[in-house]
mmCIF file of C-alpha atoms in Angstrom:
data_model
loop_
_atom_site.group_PDB
_atom_site.id
_atom_site.type_symbol
_atom_site.label_atom_id
_atom_site.label_comp_id
_atom_site.label_asym_id
_atom_site.label_seq_id
_atom_site.Cartn_x
_atom_site.Cartn_y
_atom_site.Cartn_z
ATOM 1 C CA MET A 300 23.137 -2.835 -19.803
ATOM 2 C CA GLU A 301 20.049 -0.729 -19.122
ATOM 3 C CA LYS A 302 20.509 3.030 -19.119
ATOM 4 C CA SER A 303 20.538 4.543 -15.641
ATOM 5 C CA PHE A 304 19.051 7.862 -14.561
ATOM 6 C CA THR A 305 19.649 10.267 -11.707
ATOM 7 C CA ALA A 306 16.478 11.157 -9.860
ATOM 8 C CA LEU A 307 15.706 13.265 -6.819
ATOM 9 C CA GLY A 308 12.902 11.948 -4.652
ATOM 10 C CA LEU A 309 10.740 14.013 -2.311
ATOM 11 C CA MET A 310 8.546 12.669 0.446
ATOM 12 C CA SER A 311 6.222 14.277 2.964
ATOM 13 C CA GLY A 312 4.452 11.561 4.897
ATOM 14 C CA THR A 313 1.404 11.171 7.085
ATOM 15 C CA SER A 314 3.353 12.363 10.119
ATOM 16 C CA MET A 315 3.480 15.808 8.436
ATOM 17 C CA ASP A 316 6.798 16.673 10.059
ATOM 18 C CA GLY A 317 8.639 17.919 6.980
ATOM 19 C CA VAL A 318 10.226 17.102 3.623
ATOM 20 C CA ASP A 319 12.704 14.295 3.035
ATOM 21 C CA ALA A 320 14.819 14.572 -0.108
ATOM 22 C CA ALA A 321 17.305 12.107 -1.578
ATOM 23 C CA ILE A 322 19.185 11.490 -4.817
ATOM 24 C CA LEU A 323 19.295 8.030 -6.386
ATOM 25 C CA ARG A 324 20.940 6.568 -9.472
ATOM 26 C CA THR A 325 18.851 3.750 -10.918
ATOM 27 C CA ASP A 326 17.801 1.948 -14.079
ATOM 28 C CA GLY A 327 14.334 1.479 -12.612
ATOM 29 C CA ARG A 328 15.128 -2.054 -11.509
ATOM 30 C CA ARG A 329 18.368 -1.849 -9.572
ATOM 31 C CA ILE A 330 20.033 0.705 -7.353
ATOM 32 C CA MET A 331 23.115 1.959 -9.154
ATOM 33 C CA GLY A 332 24.248 4.580 -6.664
ATOM 34 C CA ARG A 333 23.173 7.195 -4.137
ATOM 35 C CA GLY A 334 23.694 10.914 -3.846
ATOM 36 C CA GLY A 335 23.001 13.220 -0.961
ATOM 37 C CA GLU A 336 19.986 13.472 1.288
ATOM 38 C CA LEU A 337 18.449 16.065 3.575
ATOM 39 C CA GLN A 338 15.494 16.610 5.861
ATOM 40 C CA LEU A 339 13.688 19.941 5.982
ATOM 41 C CA ALA A 340 11.314 20.297 8.938
ATOM 42 C CA TYR A 341 8.009 22.113 8.636
ATOM 43 C CA ASP A 342 7.433 24.938 11.068
ATOM 44 C CA ALA A 343 4.545 24.834 13.537
ATOM 45 C CA HIS A 344 2.369 26.990 11.249
ATOM 46 C CA MET A 345 2.754 24.596 8.317
ATOM 47 C CA ARG A 346 2.030 21.533 10.455
ATOM 48 C CA GLY A 347 -1.047 23.199 11.934
ATOM 49 C CA ALA A 348 -2.348 24.304 8.536
ATOM 50 C CA LEU A 349 -1.900 20.813 7.092
ATOM 51 C CA LYS A 350 -3.745 19.191 9.990
ATOM 52 C CA MET A 351 -6.583 21.679 9.614
ATOM 53 C CA ALA A 352 -6.786 21.030 5.864
ATOM 54 C CA ILE A 353 -6.859 17.266 6.400
ATOM 55 C CA THR A 354 -9.748 17.660 8.851
ATOM 56 C CA GLY A 355 -11.934 19.163 6.138
ATOM 57 C CA ALA A 356 -10.538 17.221 3.189
ATOM 58 C CA HIS A 357 -13.574 14.991 2.556
ATOM 59 C CA SER A 358 -15.414 17.945 1.018
ATOM 60 C CA LEU A 359 -12.523 18.898 -1.280
ATOM 61 C CA THR A 360 -11.600 18.119 -4.854
ATOM 62 C CA LYS A 361 -8.120 18.705 -6.265
ATOM 63 C CA GLN A 362 -9.641 20.612 -9.187
ATOM 64 C CA ASP A 363 -11.449 23.126 -6.968
ATOM 65 C CA LEU A 364 -9.444 23.832 -3.830
ATOM 66 C CA PRO A 365 -10.730 26.665 -1.628
ATOM 67 C CA PRO A 366 -8.427 29.726 -1.505
ATOM 68 C CA ALA A 367 -6.913 28.879 1.889
ATOM 69 C CA VAL A 368 -5.986 25.357 0.786
ATOM 70 C CA ALA A 369 -4.708 26.642 -2.571
ATOM 71 C CA ARG A 370 -2.383 29.004 -0.694
ATOM 72 C CA LEU A 371 -1.287 26.115 1.515
ATOM 73 C CA GLU A 372 -0.534 24.035 -1.582
ATOM 74 C CA GLU A 373 1.638 26.838 -2.926
ATOM 75 C CA ALA A 374 3.507 27.163 0.384
ATOM 76 C CA LEU A 375 3.985 23.416 0.631
ATOM 77 C CA THR A 376 5.259 23.223 -2.941
ATOM 78 C CA ASP A 377 7.691 26.046 -2.240
ATOM 79 C CA ALA A 378 8.991 24.204 0.841
ATOM 80 C CA HIS A 379 9.718 21.209 -1.385
ATOM 81 C CA ILE A 380 11.415 23.489 -3.931
ATOM 82 C CA VAL A 381 13.654 24.836 -1.165
ATOM 83 C CA ALA A 382 14.567 21.244 -0.266
ATOM 84 C CA VAL A 383 15.516 20.550 -3.897
ATOM 85 C CA GLU A 384 17.599 23.712 -4.155
ATOM 86 C CA ARG A 385 19.427 23.076 -0.882
ATOM 87 C CA LEU A 386 20.199 19.477 -1.757
ATOM 88 C CA LEU A 387 21.536 20.402 -5.198
ATOM 89 C CA GLU A 388 23.652 23.140 -3.678
ATOM 90 C CA SER A 389 25.058 20.865 -0.981
ATOM 91 C CA GLU A 390 25.983 18.276 -3.617
ATOM 92 C CA GLY A 391 27.468 20.782 -6.045
ATOM 93 C CA LEU A 392 24.896 19.819 -8.683
ATOM 94 C CA ARG A 393 22.930 21.792 -11.256
ATOM 95 C CA PRO A 394 19.363 21.119 -12.426
ATOM 96 C CA ARG A 395 20.688 19.552 -15.632
ATOM 97 C CA ASP A 396 22.376 16.857 -13.526
ATOM 98 C CA ILE A 397 18.984 15.540 -12.423
ATOM 99 C CA ASP A 398 16.771 13.662 -14.878
ATOM 100 C CA PHE A 399 13.589 13.582 -12.789
ATOM 101 C CA ILE A 400 12.082 14.757 -9.545
ATOM 102 C CA GLY A 401 9.766 12.216 -7.929
ATOM 103 C CA PHE A 402 7.259 14.408 -6.065
ATOM 104 C CA HIS A 403 4.952 12.575 -3.662
ATOM 105 C CA GLY A 404 3.317 15.720 -2.293
ATOM 106 C CA GLN A 405 1.216 15.719 0.879
ATOM 107 C CA THR A 406 -1.749 13.383 1.163
ATOM 108 C CA LEU A 407 -4.806 15.387 2.235
ATOM 109 C CA LEU A 408 -7.378 12.693 1.588
ATOM 110 C CA TYR A 409 -6.916 8.978 1.101
ATOM 111 C CA ASP A 410 -10.150 6.993 0.786
ATOM 112 C CA PRO A 411 -9.366 3.669 -0.912
ATOM 113 C CA ALA A 412 -12.914 2.347 -0.490
ATOM 114 C CA ARG A 413 -14.128 5.128 -2.809
ATOM 115 C CA HIS A 414 -10.946 5.157 -4.894
ATOM 116 C CA ARG A 415 -10.324 8.789 -3.952
ATOM 117 C CA CYS A 416 -7.065 10.490 -3.138
ATOM 118 C CA ILE A 417 -6.051 14.150 -2.963
ATOM 119 C CA GLN A 418 -2.333 14.892 -3.045
ATOM 120 C CA LEU A 419 -1.386 18.456 -2.243
ATOM 121 C CA GLY A 420 1.412 19.807 -4.416
ATOM 122 C CA ASP A 421 1.722 21.872 -7.590
ATOM 123 C CA SER A 422 3.900 19.791 -9.888
ATOM 124 C CA GLN A 423 3.979 22.313 -12.745
ATOM 125 C CA ARG A 424 5.127 25.034 -10.331
ATOM 126 C CA MET A 425 7.919 22.761 -9.171
ATOM 127 C CA ALA A 426 8.995 21.902 -12.714
ATOM 128 C CA ASP A 427 9.037 25.566 -13.725
ATOM 129 C CA ARG A 428 10.896 26.736 -10.615
ATOM 130 C CA THR A 429 13.531 23.978 -10.630
ATOM 131 C CA GLY A 430 13.920 23.474 -14.382
ATOM 132 C CA ILE A 431 13.629 19.691 -13.882
ATOM 133 C CA GLU A 432 10.994 17.271 -15.164
ATOM 134 C CA VAL A 433 8.644 16.281 -12.347
ATOM 135 C CA VAL A 434 6.810 12.989 -11.925
ATOM 136 C CA SER A 435 3.913 12.950 -9.474
ATOM 137 C CA ASP A 436 0.362 11.652 -8.911
ATOM 138 C CA PHE A 437 1.677 8.125 -8.445
ATOM 139 C CA ARG A 438 -1.561 6.671 -7.015
ATOM 140 C CA ALA A 439 -4.151 7.798 -9.564
ATOM 141 C CA ALA A 440 -3.700 5.079 -12.173
ATOM 142 C CA ASP A 441 -3.720 2.318 -9.570
ATOM 143 C CA LEU A 442 -6.928 3.651 -8.008
ATOM 144 C CA ALA A 443 -8.530 3.996 -11.430
ATOM 145 C CA HIS A 444 -7.786 0.335 -12.175
ATOM 146 C CA GLY A 445 -9.308 -1.013 -8.975
ATOM 147 C CA GLY A 446 -6.283 -0.888 -6.679
ATOM 148 C CA GLU A 447 -6.042 0.555 -3.172
ATOM 149 C CA GLY A 448 -3.422 3.090 -4.321
ATOM 150 C CA ALA A 449 -1.058 2.144 -1.491
ATOM 151 C CA PRO A 450 1.414 1.138 -0.322
ATOM 152 C CA LEU A 451 3.670 2.376 -3.120
ATOM 153 C CA VAL A 452 7.126 1.618 -1.714
ATOM 154 C CA PRO A 453 7.202 -2.244 -1.874
ATOM 155 C CA LEU A 454 8.942 -2.494 -5.248
ATOM 156 C CA TYR A 455 11.720 -0.304 -3.875
ATOM 157 C CA HIS A 456 11.845 -2.447 -0.740
ATOM 158 C CA ALA A 457 12.390 -5.469 -2.975
ATOM 159 C CA ALA A 458 15.181 -3.658 -4.826
ATOM 160 C CA LEU A 459 16.824 -2.807 -1.498
ATOM 161 C CA LEU A 460 16.721 -6.425 -0.384
ATOM 162 C CA GLY A 461 18.217 -7.490 -3.708
ATOM 163 C CA GLU A 462 21.022 -4.955 -3.316
ATOM 164 C CA SER A 463 21.662 -6.171 0.234
ATOM 165 C CA GLY A 464 21.807 -9.811 -0.821
ATOM 166 C CA ILE A 465 19.070 -10.782 1.649
ATOM 167 C CA THR A 466 17.348 -13.878 0.260
ATOM 168 C CA ALA A 467 15.637 -15.351 3.329
ATOM 169 C CA PRO A 468 11.959 -14.514 3.875
ATOM 170 C CA ALA A 469 12.078 -10.974 5.224
ATOM 171 C CA ALA A 470 9.565 -8.379 6.327
ATOM 172 C CA ILE A 471 10.213 -4.680 5.902
ATOM 173 C CA VAL A 472 8.029 -2.562 8.156
ATOM 174 C CA ASN A 473 7.657 1.124 7.453
ATOM 175 C CA ILE A 474 6.287 3.002 10.452
ATOM 176 C CA GLY A 475 5.171 6.465 9.419
ATOM 177 C CA GLY A 476 1.840 7.974 10.396
ATOM 178 C CA VAL A 477 0.426 4.646 9.177
ATOM 179 C CA ALA A 478 2.467 1.427 9.294
ATOM 180 C CA ASN A 479 2.831 -0.928 6.370
ATOM 181 C CA ILE A 480 4.633 -4.188 5.704
ATOM 182 C CA THR A 481 6.400 -5.580 2.649
ATOM 183 C CA PHE A 482 7.093 -9.316 2.710
ATOM 184 C CA CYS A 483 9.661 -10.637 0.242
ATOM 185 C CA SER A 484 10.714 -14.214 -0.378
ATOM 186 C CA GLY A 485 12.398 -14.993 -3.665
ATOM 187 C CA ASP A 486 10.244 -13.324 -6.300
ATOM 188 C CA LYS A 487 7.196 -13.113 -4.012
ATOM 189 C CA ILE A 488 6.172 -9.626 -2.880
ATOM 190 C CA LEU A 489 3.203 -9.050 -0.593
ATOM 191 C CA ALA A 490 2.417 -5.666 0.950
ATOM 192 C CA PHE A 491 -0.349 -3.935 2.899
ATOM 193 C CA ASP A 492 -0.994 -1.420 5.648
ATOM 194 C CA THR A 493 -0.869 -3.113 9.045
ATOM 195 C CA GLY A 494 -2.568 -0.377 11.079
ATOM 196 C CA PRO A 495 -1.592 2.838 12.829
ATOM 197 C CA GLY A 496 2.015 3.913 12.989
ATOM 198 C CA ASN A 497 2.983 7.140 14.714
ATOM 199 C CA ALA A 498 -0.155 9.161 13.981
ATOM 200 C CA LEU A 499 -2.176 8.217 17.058
ATOM 201 C CA ILE A 500 0.847 8.634 19.330
ATOM 202 C CA ASP A 501 1.664 12.015 17.792
ATOM 203 C CA ASP A 502 -1.909 13.235 18.225
ATOM 204 C CA TRP A 503 -2.089 11.915 21.800
ATOM 205 C CA VAL A 504 1.145 13.639 22.802
ATOM 206 C CA ALA A 505 0.275 16.874 20.984
ATOM 207 C CA THR A 506 -3.116 17.025 22.713
ATOM 208 C CA HIS A 507 -1.709 16.401 26.194
ATOM 209 C CA THR A 508 1.659 18.171 26.066
ATOM 210 C CA GLY A 509 1.692 20.510 23.064
ATOM 211 C CA HIS A 510 4.739 18.704 21.661
ATOM 212 C CA PRO A 511 4.305 17.227 18.166
ATOM 213 C CA TYR A 512 5.478 13.680 19.029
ATOM 214 C CA ASP A 513 6.892 11.397 21.722
ATOM 215 C CA SER A 514 10.602 12.033 21.199
ATOM 216 C CA TYR A 515 12.405 8.666 21.033
ATOM 217 C CA GLY A 516 9.441 7.078 22.809
ATOM 218 C CA ALA A 517 10.514 8.599 26.121
ATOM 219 C CA LEU A 518 6.987 9.012 27.490
ATOM 220 C CA GLY A 519 5.999 5.508 26.490
ATOM 221 C CA LEU A 520 9.086 3.986 28.090
ATOM 222 C CA VAL A 521 8.031 5.189 31.553
ATOM 223 C CA GLY A 522 4.368 4.324 30.993
ATOM 224 C CA GLU A 523 2.601 1.012 31.431
ATOM 225 C CA VAL A 524 0.900 -0.776 28.558
ATOM 226 C CA ASN A 525 -2.796 -1.386 29.129
ATOM 227 C CA GLU A 526 -3.172 -4.740 27.349
ATOM 228 C CA LYS A 527 -6.960 -4.734 27.754
ATOM 229 C CA MET A 528 -7.052 -1.451 25.884
ATOM 230 C CA VAL A 529 -4.747 -2.851 23.191
ATOM 231 C CA ALA A 530 -7.102 -5.824 22.783
ATOM 232 C CA ALA A 531 -10.074 -3.472 22.495
ATOM 233 C CA LEU A 532 -8.330 -1.425 19.825
ATOM 234 C CA MET A 533 -7.425 -4.617 17.964
ATOM 235 C CA SER A 534 -11.103 -5.633 17.822
ATOM 236 C CA ASN A 535 -11.508 -3.424 14.736
ATOM 237 C CA ASP A 536 -12.467 -5.670 11.817
ATOM 238 C CA TYR A 537 -9.692 -4.144 9.695
ATOM 239 C CA PHE A 538 -7.210 -6.495 11.336
ATOM 240 C CA ASP A 539 -9.138 -9.586 10.246
ATOM 241 C CA ARG A 540 -9.611 -8.407 6.678
ATOM 242 C CA PRO A 541 -7.178 -10.107 4.285
ATOM 243 C CA PRO A 542 -4.936 -7.944 2.091
ATOM 244 C CA PRO A 543 -4.773 -6.019 -0.099
ATOM 245 C CA LYS A 544 -5.803 -3.299 2.286
ATOM 246 C CA ALA A 545 -4.756 0.244 3.066
ATOM 247 C CA LEU A 546 -5.618 2.939 5.583
ATOM 248 C CA ASP A 547 -6.086 6.658 5.913
ATOM 249 C CA ARG A 548 -4.110 8.401 8.646
ATOM 250 C CA ASN A 549 -7.264 9.083 10.662
ATOM 251 C CA ALA A 550 -8.803 5.598 10.418
ATOM 252 C CA PHE A 551 -8.405 5.000 14.173
ATOM 253 C CA SER A 552 -9.127 7.061 17.257
ATOM 254 C CA ALA A 553 -7.526 7.223 20.712
ATOM 255 C CA GLU A 554 -10.706 8.475 22.388
ATOM 256 C CA ARG A 555 -11.160 5.361 24.532
ATOM 257 C CA LEU A 556 -7.733 5.974 26.099
ATOM 258 C CA ALA A 557 -8.965 9.191 27.754
ATOM 259 C CA PRO A 558 -8.805 7.754 31.327
ATOM 260 C CA LEU A 559 -5.097 6.871 30.953
ATOM 261 C CA SER A 560 -2.169 9.031 31.980
ATOM 262 C CA ILE A 561 -0.077 10.663 29.259
ATOM 263 C CA GLU A 562 2.681 8.088 29.744
ATOM 264 C CA ASP A 563 0.373 5.065 29.869
ATOM 265 C CA GLY A 564 -1.483 6.291 26.813
ATOM 266 C CA ALA A 565 1.764 6.695 24.859
ATOM 267 C CA ALA A 566 2.901 3.212 25.921
ATOM 268 C CA THR A 567 -0.462 1.649 25.044
ATOM 269 C CA LEU A 568 -0.605 3.272 21.617
ATOM 270 C CA ALA A 569 2.956 2.141 20.882
ATOM 271 C CA ALA A 570 1.927 -1.392 21.830
ATOM 272 C CA PHE A 571 -1.131 -1.073 19.573
ATOM 273 C CA THR A 572 1.129 -0.195 16.629
ATOM 274 C CA ALA A 573 3.378 -3.182 17.396
ATOM 275 C CA GLU A 574 0.498 -5.604 17.950
ATOM 276 C CA ALA A 575 -1.092 -4.603 14.638
ATOM 277 C CA ILE A 576 2.220 -5.334 12.887
ATOM 278 C CA ALA A 577 2.437 -8.680 14.688
ATOM 279 C CA ARG A 578 -1.126 -9.561 13.654
ATOM 280 C CA ALA A 579 -0.104 -9.064 10.031
ATOM 281 C CA GLN A 580 1.900 -12.293 10.263
ATOM 282 C CA SER A 581 -1.305 -14.281 9.850
ATOM 283 C CA PHE A 582 -1.495 -13.112 6.222
ATOM 284 C CA LEU A 583 2.115 -13.909 5.277
ATOM 285 C CA PRO A 584 2.704 -17.012 3.133
ATOM 286 C CA GLU A 585 5.594 -18.071 5.384
ATOM 287 C CA GLU A 586 7.271 -16.872 8.558
ATOM 288 C CA ALA A 587 9.624 -13.932 8.203
ATOM 289 C CA ARG A 588 13.074 -14.711 9.533
ATOM 290 C CA GLY A 589 14.023 -11.073 9.849
ATOM 291 C CA TRP A 590 12.238 -7.765 10.351
ATOM 292 C CA VAL A 591 13.691 -4.475 9.113
ATOM 293 C CA VAL A 592 12.068 -1.332 10.503
ATOM 294 C CA CYS A 593 12.044 1.915 8.508
ATOM 295 C CA GLY A 594 10.256 5.218 8.950
ATOM 296 C CA GLY A 595 10.140 7.552 11.912
ATOM 297 C CA GLY A 596 8.739 4.835 14.170
ATOM 298 C CA ARG A 597 12.132 3.152 14.296
ATOM 299 C CA HIS A 598 13.261 6.037 16.518
ATOM 300 C CA ASN A 599 10.499 5.305 19.048
ATOM 301 C CA ALA A 600 12.122 2.991 21.580
ATOM 302 C CA THR A 601 8.744 1.952 22.992
ATOM 303 C CA ILE A 602 7.472 0.770 19.606
ATOM 304 C CA MET A 603 10.734 -1.095 18.974
ATOM 305 C CA ARG A 604 10.612 -2.754 22.412
ATOM 306 C CA GLU A 605 7.024 -3.867 21.903
ATOM 307 C CA LEU A 606 7.701 -5.121 18.388
ATOM 308 C CA GLU A 607 10.663 -7.204 19.514
ATOM 309 C CA MET A 608 8.424 -8.867 22.098
ATOM 310 C CA ARG A 609 5.594 -9.603 19.656
ATOM 311 C CA VAL A 610 7.235 -10.958 16.481
ATOM 312 C CA PRO A 611 9.587 -13.898 15.872
ATOM 313 C CA GLY A 612 12.995 -13.385 14.307
ATOM 314 C CA ALA A 613 15.492 -10.570 14.575
ATOM 315 C CA VAL A 614 14.214 -6.976 14.523
ATOM 316 C CA GLN A 615 16.671 -4.458 13.064
ATOM 317 C CA THR A 616 16.516 -0.850 12.011
ATOM 318 C CA ALA A 617 17.266 0.204 8.440
ATOM 319 C CA GLU A 618 20.628 1.605 9.510
ATOM 320 C CA GLU A 619 21.668 -1.682 11.064
ATOM 321 C CA ILE A 620 21.669 -3.325 7.636
ATOM 322 C CA GLY A 621 23.252 -0.353 5.883
ATOM 323 C CA TRP A 622 20.203 1.513 4.558
ATOM 324 C CA ARG A 623 19.532 5.243 4.877
ATOM 325 C CA GLY A 624 16.524 5.162 7.146
ATOM 326 C CA ASP A 625 15.650 8.853 6.978
ATOM 327 C CA ALA A 626 16.000 8.930 3.200
ATOM 328 C CA LEU A 627 14.417 5.615 2.269
ATOM 329 C CA GLU A 628 10.964 6.812 1.209
ATOM 330 C CA ALA A 629 12.396 9.782 -0.677
ATOM 331 C CA GLU A 630 14.705 7.334 -2.471
ATOM 332 C CA ALA A 631 11.642 5.233 -3.259
ATOM 333 C CA PHE A 632 9.924 8.084 -5.090
ATOM 334 C CA ALA A 633 13.078 8.771 -7.064
ATOM 335 C CA PHE A 634 13.007 5.078 -8.013
ATOM 336 C CA LEU A 635 9.305 5.203 -8.920
ATOM 337 C CA ALA A 636 9.807 8.332 -11.033
ATOM 338 C CA VAL A 637 12.281 6.455 -13.215
ATOM 339 C CA ARG A 638 10.003 3.422 -13.395
ATOM 340 C CA SER A 639 7.154 5.696 -14.459
ATOM 341 C CA PHE A 640 9.257 7.172 -17.262
ATOM 342 C CA LEU A 641 10.165 3.667 -18.432
ATOM 343 C CA GLY A 642 6.565 2.442 -18.238
ATOM 344 C CA LEU A 643 7.426 -0.174 -15.613
ATOM 345 C CA PRO A 644 4.921 -1.237 -12.948
ATOM 346 C CA LEU A 645 4.584 0.874 -9.817
ATOM 347 C CA SER A 646 2.121 -1.515 -8.171
ATOM 348 C CA LEU A 647 1.158 -5.176 -8.298
ATOM 349 C CA PRO A 648 -1.957 -7.202 -7.494
ATOM 350 C CA THR A 649 -0.157 -8.384 -4.346
ATOM 351 C CA THR A 650 0.725 -4.862 -3.177
ATOM 352 C CA THR A 651 -2.395 -2.790 -3.869
ATOM 353 C CA GLY A 652 -4.934 -5.280 -5.209
ATOM 354 C CA VAL A 653 -4.879 -3.736 -8.676
ATOM 355 C CA ALA A 654 -6.175 -6.138 -11.327
ATOM 356 C CA ALA A 655 -2.800 -6.363 -13.111
ATOM 357 C CA ALA A 656 0.648 -4.845 -12.699
ATOM 358 C CA GLN A 657 0.114 -1.124 -13.186
ATOM 359 C CA THR A 658 2.407 1.732 -14.131
ATOM 360 C CA GLY A 659 1.410 5.316 -13.358
ATOM 361 C CA GLY A 660 2.500 8.832 -12.568
ATOM 362 C CA ARG A 661 2.019 12.097 -14.448
ATOM 363 C CA HIS A 662 4.922 13.989 -16.016
ATOM 364 C CA TYR A 663 5.400 17.747 -15.939
ATOM 365 C CA SER A 664 8.079 19.424 -18.030
ATOM 366 C CA PRO A 665 9.371 22.958 -17.363
ATOM 367 C CA THR A 666 7.550 25.486 -19.529
ATOM 368 C CA SER A 667 10.391 27.974 -19.634
#
């Protein structure tokens, strides 16, 4: 039997709402057990600073961050350290009980066409402060070998399906700031970004109401979908481009929705997210019999309603099949940290377009 490891995964996604942390026991291939999880929300200052940094990220390099962004990186790293400390404390664990931390960091810049990515997060600071080996920079090797660098979660999706005993063709949809799909059938795995997730809705609602997102899709539920506007948004040639393909958070704009009411705009953007996911079916090798929705978008009732109307087969949330929806991506980076240590692939030609199955990640050991 393969040796198993205990890893703590950390995720801060394109929605920039906070840190998810989760503990996973794995041999890098199978899920052997789960520990605790927690979510630590960013305050308004952190969210605002991250959005401002992302706006100017195209002129940045990770090796030469301006002072304001360097201070933000330190604050963001410390927020993740707090999440680690709180989770260990709540579980009655010590640093020596954890083999690895899988640290995704915060994506400031993702430009797959130019094979560029900037992840904000000081991995050595985290290793030194927690006393635990840290694995991070999961995308770099894939990008360097011709891949898109994303999505990175599909191999964990496949492990989840294996654990759940689901063998029929299934699609797992993760709706974060960007939405992506993993299709699994037998040993086939195909994955790509479908289009926007929550990011456009979040920005629309924040601009018009000052609130960071449409809580549970409440605004969208009372709005009316403008199907002509959805069709116009879907005219972007991204949706006709075959995978592998991946997107930056800011790849799309809601500017053309300006004449709509707040509610109609929220409903229309939710429908856009769902329609982009539905369009992804044209690239699947066979029809998915079931759809499992993960990520924050599963809480948006308008997105879920629109998705159920636009795809065949049953649509279920992660929780409905026994998964930890809020912890899933953090679990994934715990899983990838162990795979990195073992030299196993983190990405495949059918998930990122990399030339051959590619491992990756950089390892940081505590210096004291």
